[in-house]
């Protein structure tokens, strides 16, 4: 029987994973942790960033530097659970349950929407929460890889995309472990490590035609051989992912809907009608609860929701940038609270003459 590679068969403790992510103890500028490897992904799943307690931070009046833990936290803060995430998790969970014991006939889920509306964040949130729930239910098991996440690989020589290499890199498989058929080795590891969910971000990088055909031929093979449910994310991704659009054998009836059976989750900016304003206010309140500023009182930021809505135009990326930059500026100035005047001075979306 084929054995699992040593990199996966040996148990890896949380501290060992953290060491793999952090490397040796040395000074370095702040940098993001990319979830393109299993070690980084597990570190993100197992170590959710928590708002620091003010009692554990440097006292007010202390010099604030770029390496200050509170300053770093306010640089991005932790993802907030939006109404869109709650809805998406229900849809994905239903699809996972429907696919759980199928050896064929599985369908995935498509996430699409305009730029800057939180698609990638939603994808990561779903995957991380799903793995945490499994860990809580069945216990931690380093030989289990329930979620694989990757972005569409760049085109290589000849214009093809090396999907096998992207999967192998996430799984930690070295070239000598892949053998003569990398896809077979990848499927073997995913099946025996009980991979149930595959997240593919940036699917809109694919180009219509041969690029789409070749990519989905590979991904369909992975799904067929592993039983995993795929989530595809990207702008206008339905027109790329939906298998009915690649069907050249079925003749549609007049006025028949051309779309297939994949559920489609559509993100959008939050508009200015009553529903949009209410949802936006709830999202701002989630940020509000996580602020760790000495003069901040929960509710102060929520009162500024109308201002933040106008400045961000309802886009989540702009909202996150506005709040995080304002929080850091409040620390640097010593005001330790976010005010309308502070937001007015934010450079997000501004034209600055130089």
Short mmCIF file of N, CA, C and O in Angstrom, two decimals, residues 35 38 40-46 48 79 81 84-86 88-93 96 109 111 118-136 144-150 170 194-201 229-233 265:
data_model
loop_
_atom_site.label_atom_id
_atom_site.label_comp_id
_atom_site.label_asym_id
_atom_site.label_seq_id
_atom_site.Cartn_x
_atom_site.Cartn_y
_atom_site.Cartn_z
N UNK A 35 -1.38 32.33 3.30
CA UNK A 35 -1.93 30.99 3.57
C UNK A 35 -1.80 30.09 2.35
O UNK A 35 -2.76 29.43 1.94
N UNK A 38 0.50 24.60 3.99
CA UNK A 38 -0.26 23.96 5.05
C UNK A 38 0.14 24.51 6.42
O UNK A 38 -0.73 24.74 7.28
N UNK A 40 1.30 27.53 7.22
CA UNK A 40 0.72 28.87 7.41
C UNK A 40 -0.78 28.81 7.61
O UNK A 40 -1.34 29.55 8.42
N UNK A 41 -1.43 27.95 6.84
CA UNK A 41 -2.89 27.82 6.96
C UNK A 41 -3.26 27.33 8.36
O UNK A 41 -4.16 27.87 9.01
N UNK A 42 -2.58 26.30 8.85
CA UNK A 42 -2.89 25.78 10.18
C UNK A 42 -2.59 26.81 11.27
O UNK A 42 -3.32 26.90 12.26
N UNK A 43 -1.52 27.58 11.07
CA UNK A 43 -1.22 28.62 12.05
C UNK A 43 -2.36 29.63 12.12
O UNK A 43 -2.74 30.09 13.20
N UNK A 44 -2.93 29.98 10.97
CA UNK A 44 -4.05 30.92 10.93
C UNK A 44 -5.30 30.30 11.58
O UNK A 44 -6.02 30.98 12.31
N UNK A 45 -5.53 29.03 11.31
CA UNK A 45 -6.70 28.36 11.88
C UNK A 45 -6.59 28.24 13.40
O UNK A 45 -7.55 28.47 14.14
N UNK A 46 -5.39 27.88 13.87
CA UNK A 46 -5.21 27.57 15.29
C UNK A 46 -4.88 28.79 16.15
O UNK A 46 -4.95 28.70 17.37
N UNK A 48 -6.15 32.36 16.00
CA UNK A 48 -6.94 33.50 15.56
C UNK A 48 -6.49 34.76 16.28
O UNK A 48 -6.37 34.76 17.51
N UNK A 79 -10.94 39.63 11.04
CA UNK A 79 -12.13 39.67 10.18
C UNK A 79 -13.40 39.72 11.02
O UNK A 79 -13.50 39.07 12.07
N UNK A 81 -17.53 39.17 11.40
CA UNK A 81 -18.56 38.28 10.86
C UNK A 81 -19.71 39.13 10.32
O UNK A 81 -20.53 39.64 11.07
N UNK A 84 -23.25 38.68 5.27
CA UNK A 84 -22.92 37.90 4.07
C UNK A 84 -22.21 36.61 4.43
O UNK A 84 -22.48 35.55 3.83
N UNK A 85 -21.31 36.67 5.41
CA UNK A 85 -20.59 35.47 5.83
C UNK A 85 -21.55 34.45 6.43
O UNK A 85 -21.47 33.26 6.15
N UNK A 86 -22.48 34.92 7.26
CA UNK A 86 -23.46 34.01 7.88
C UNK A 86 -24.28 33.29 6.82
O UNK A 86 -24.49 32.08 6.91
N UNK A 88 -23.45 32.84 3.61
CA UNK A 88 -22.57 31.99 2.81
C UNK A 88 -22.24 30.69 3.53
O UNK A 88 -22.19 29.62 2.92
N UNK A 89 -22.00 30.74 4.83
CA UNK A 89 -21.65 29.54 5.58
C UNK A 89 -22.78 28.52 5.54
O UNK A 89 -22.54 27.32 5.46
N UNK A 90 -24.02 28.98 5.60
CA UNK A 90 -25.17 28.07 5.53
C UNK A 90 -25.21 27.37 4.18
O UNK A 90 -25.40 26.16 4.09
N UNK A 91 -25.00 28.14 3.10
CA UNK A 91 -25.03 27.57 1.75
C UNK A 91 -23.93 26.53 1.58
O UNK A 91 -24.15 25.42 1.08
N UNK A 92 -22.72 26.88 2.02
CA UNK A 92 -21.58 25.96 1.86
C UNK A 92 -21.77 24.72 2.71
O UNK A 92 -21.49 23.60 2.27
N UNK A 93 -22.27 24.88 3.93
CA UNK A 93 -22.49 23.73 4.80
C UNK A 93 -23.50 22.77 4.19
O UNK A 93 -23.33 21.54 4.23
N UNK A 96 -21.76 20.88 1.43
CA UNK A 96 -20.84 19.89 1.97
C UNK A 96 -21.59 18.65 2.47
O UNK A 96 -21.15 17.52 2.24
N UNK A 109 -19.54 25.47 -5.20
CA UNK A 109 -20.17 26.76 -4.91
C UNK A 109 -19.32 27.86 -5.55
O UNK A 109 -18.09 27.80 -5.52
N UNK A 111 -18.43 31.98 -5.78
CA UNK A 111 -18.50 33.28 -5.11
C UNK A 111 -18.06 34.33 -6.12
O UNK A 111 -16.94 34.29 -6.62
N UNK A 118 -15.16 42.02 -0.52
CA UNK A 118 -14.90 41.05 0.52
C UNK A 118 -14.98 39.59 0.11
O UNK A 118 -15.17 38.71 0.97
N UNK A 119 -14.78 39.29 -1.16
CA UNK A 119 -14.89 37.90 -1.63
C UNK A 119 -13.80 37.01 -1.03
O UNK A 119 -14.07 35.93 -0.52
N UNK A 120 -12.56 37.46 -1.12
CA UNK A 120 -11.44 36.64 -0.63
C UNK A 120 -11.51 36.47 0.88
O UNK A 120 -11.23 35.38 1.41
N UNK A 121 -11.90 37.53 1.58
CA UNK A 121 -12.03 37.44 3.03
C UNK A 121 -13.12 36.45 3.41
O UNK A 121 -12.98 35.65 4.34
N UNK A 122 -14.23 36.48 2.65
CA UNK A 122 -15.31 35.53 2.89
C UNK A 122 -14.84 34.10 2.68
O UNK A 122 -15.14 33.20 3.48
N UNK A 123 -14.07 33.88 1.63
CA UNK A 123 -13.56 32.55 1.32
C UNK A 123 -12.69 32.02 2.46
O UNK A 123 -12.86 30.88 2.92
N UNK A 124 -11.76 32.86 2.92
CA UNK A 124 -10.89 32.44 4.00
C UNK A 124 -11.63 32.20 5.29
O UNK A 124 -11.34 31.24 6.03
N UNK A 125 -12.58 33.06 5.59
CA UNK A 125 -13.37 32.93 6.82
C UNK A 125 -14.13 31.60 6.83
O UNK A 125 -14.14 30.88 7.83
N UNK A 126 -14.75 31.26 5.71
CA UNK A 126 -15.50 30.01 5.62
C UNK A 126 -14.59 28.82 5.85
O UNK A 126 -14.90 27.90 6.62
N UNK A 127 -13.43 28.80 5.16
CA UNK A 127 -12.52 27.67 5.29
C UNK A 127 -11.96 27.52 6.69
O UNK A 127 -11.89 26.41 7.23
N UNK A 128 -11.56 28.63 7.30
CA UNK A 128 -10.99 28.56 8.64
C UNK A 128 -12.02 28.13 9.67
O UNK A 128 -11.73 27.29 10.54
N UNK A 129 -13.22 28.69 9.59
CA UNK A 129 -14.26 28.30 10.55
C UNK A 129 -14.66 26.84 10.39
O UNK A 129 -14.94 26.15 11.38
N UNK A 130 -14.68 26.38 9.15
CA UNK A 130 -15.04 24.97 8.92
C UNK A 130 -14.01 24.05 9.55
O UNK A 130 -14.37 23.07 10.23
N UNK A 131 -12.74 24.36 9.38
CA UNK A 131 -11.70 23.51 9.96
C UNK A 131 -11.72 23.59 11.49
O UNK A 131 -11.51 22.58 12.17
N UNK A 132 -11.98 24.76 12.04
CA UNK A 132 -12.07 24.87 13.50
C UNK A 132 -13.22 24.02 14.05
O UNK A 132 -13.08 23.39 15.10
N UNK A 133 -14.34 24.03 13.35
CA UNK A 133 -15.47 23.21 13.82
C UNK A 133 -15.12 21.73 13.80
O UNK A 133 -15.49 20.97 14.71
N UNK A 134 -14.43 21.30 12.75
CA UNK A 134 -14.00 19.90 12.70
C UNK A 134 -13.04 19.57 13.84
O UNK A 134 -13.13 18.50 14.46
N UNK A 135 -12.11 20.48 14.12
CA UNK A 135 -11.17 20.25 15.21
C UNK A 135 -11.88 20.18 16.56
O UNK A 135 -11.52 19.38 17.42
N UNK A 136 -12.90 21.02 16.72
CA UNK A 136 -13.65 20.99 17.97
C UNK A 136 -14.46 19.70 18.11
O UNK A 136 -14.64 19.17 19.21
N UNK A 144 -4.87 14.99 9.34
CA UNK A 144 -6.10 15.38 8.63
C UNK A 144 -5.88 16.74 7.98
O UNK A 144 -5.38 17.68 8.61
N UNK A 145 -6.23 16.84 6.71
CA UNK A 145 -6.13 18.11 5.98
C UNK A 145 -7.51 18.39 5.38
O UNK A 145 -7.76 18.13 4.20
N UNK A 146 -8.43 18.91 6.17
CA UNK A 146 -9.82 19.07 5.69
C UNK A 146 -9.98 20.15 4.64
O UNK A 146 -10.90 20.11 3.83
N UNK A 147 -9.07 21.14 4.65
CA UNK A 147 -9.21 22.28 3.74
C UNK A 147 -7.91 22.49 2.99
O UNK A 147 -6.82 22.49 3.59
N UNK A 148 -8.01 22.65 1.68
CA UNK A 148 -6.88 23.07 0.84
C UNK A 148 -7.26 24.41 0.23
O UNK A 148 -8.37 24.58 -0.28
N UNK A 149 -6.35 25.37 0.30
CA UNK A 149 -6.65 26.69 -0.25
C UNK A 149 -5.50 27.16 -1.12
O UNK A 149 -4.33 27.04 -0.75
N UNK A 150 -5.82 27.68 -2.28
CA UNK A 150 -4.78 28.19 -3.18
C UNK A 150 -5.37 29.19 -4.16
O UNK A 150 -6.59 29.26 -4.35
N UNK A 170 1.07 23.50 -1.43
CA UNK A 170 0.24 23.66 -0.23
C UNK A 170 0.35 22.44 0.67
O UNK A 170 0.48 22.55 1.89
N UNK A 194 -8.39 13.12 4.18
CA UNK A 194 -9.79 13.52 4.33
C UNK A 194 -10.03 14.99 3.98
O UNK A 194 -10.69 15.72 4.72
N UNK A 195 -9.51 15.40 2.84
CA UNK A 195 -9.78 16.76 2.36
C UNK A 195 -11.23 16.84 1.88
O UNK A 195 -11.66 16.06 1.04
N UNK A 196 -11.96 17.78 2.43
CA UNK A 196 -13.38 17.93 2.08
C UNK A 196 -13.69 19.23 1.37
O UNK A 196 -14.73 19.34 0.72
N UNK A 197 -12.82 20.22 1.52
CA UNK A 197 -13.11 21.54 0.97
C UNK A 197 -11.87 22.09 0.29
O UNK A 197 -10.79 22.10 0.88
N UNK A 198 -12.02 22.53 -0.96
CA UNK A 198 -10.93 23.15 -1.70
C UNK A 198 -11.36 24.56 -2.07
O UNK A 198 -12.40 24.76 -2.72
N UNK A 199 -10.58 25.55 -1.66
CA UNK A 199 -10.87 26.95 -1.94
C UNK A 199 -9.95 27.44 -3.05
O UNK A 199 -8.73 27.38 -2.92
N UNK A 200 -10.53 27.91 -4.14
CA UNK A 200 -9.76 28.43 -5.27
C UNK A 200 -10.08 29.92 -5.41
O UNK A 200 -11.18 30.30 -5.79
N UNK A 201 -9.09 30.77 -5.11
CA UNK A 201 -9.29 32.22 -5.22
C UNK A 201 -8.70 32.71 -6.53
O UNK A 201 -7.79 32.10 -7.09
N UNK A 229 -15.36 19.14 -2.11
CA UNK A 229 -16.24 20.18 -2.63
C UNK A 229 -15.41 21.42 -2.92
O UNK A 229 -14.61 21.86 -2.08
N UNK A 230 -15.58 21.99 -4.11
CA UNK A 230 -14.78 23.14 -4.52
C UNK A 230 -15.57 24.44 -4.37
O UNK A 230 -16.76 24.49 -4.72
N UNK A 231 -14.89 25.46 -3.84
CA UNK A 231 -15.43 26.82 -3.81
C UNK A 231 -14.55 27.67 -4.73
O UNK A 231 -13.33 27.72 -4.55
N UNK A 232 -15.18 28.33 -5.69
CA UNK A 232 -14.46 29.15 -6.66
C UNK A 232 -14.80 30.61 -6.42
O UNK A 232 -15.97 30.97 -6.29
N UNK A 233 -13.78 31.46 -6.40
CA UNK A 233 -14.00 32.86 -6.05
C UNK A 233 -13.34 33.77 -7.07
O UNK A 233 -12.19 33.55 -7.47
N UNK A 265 -22.99 32.62 -4.83
CA UNK A 265 -23.04 33.64 -3.80
C UNK A 265 -22.51 34.94 -4.40
O UNK A 265 -21.39 34.97 -4.92
#
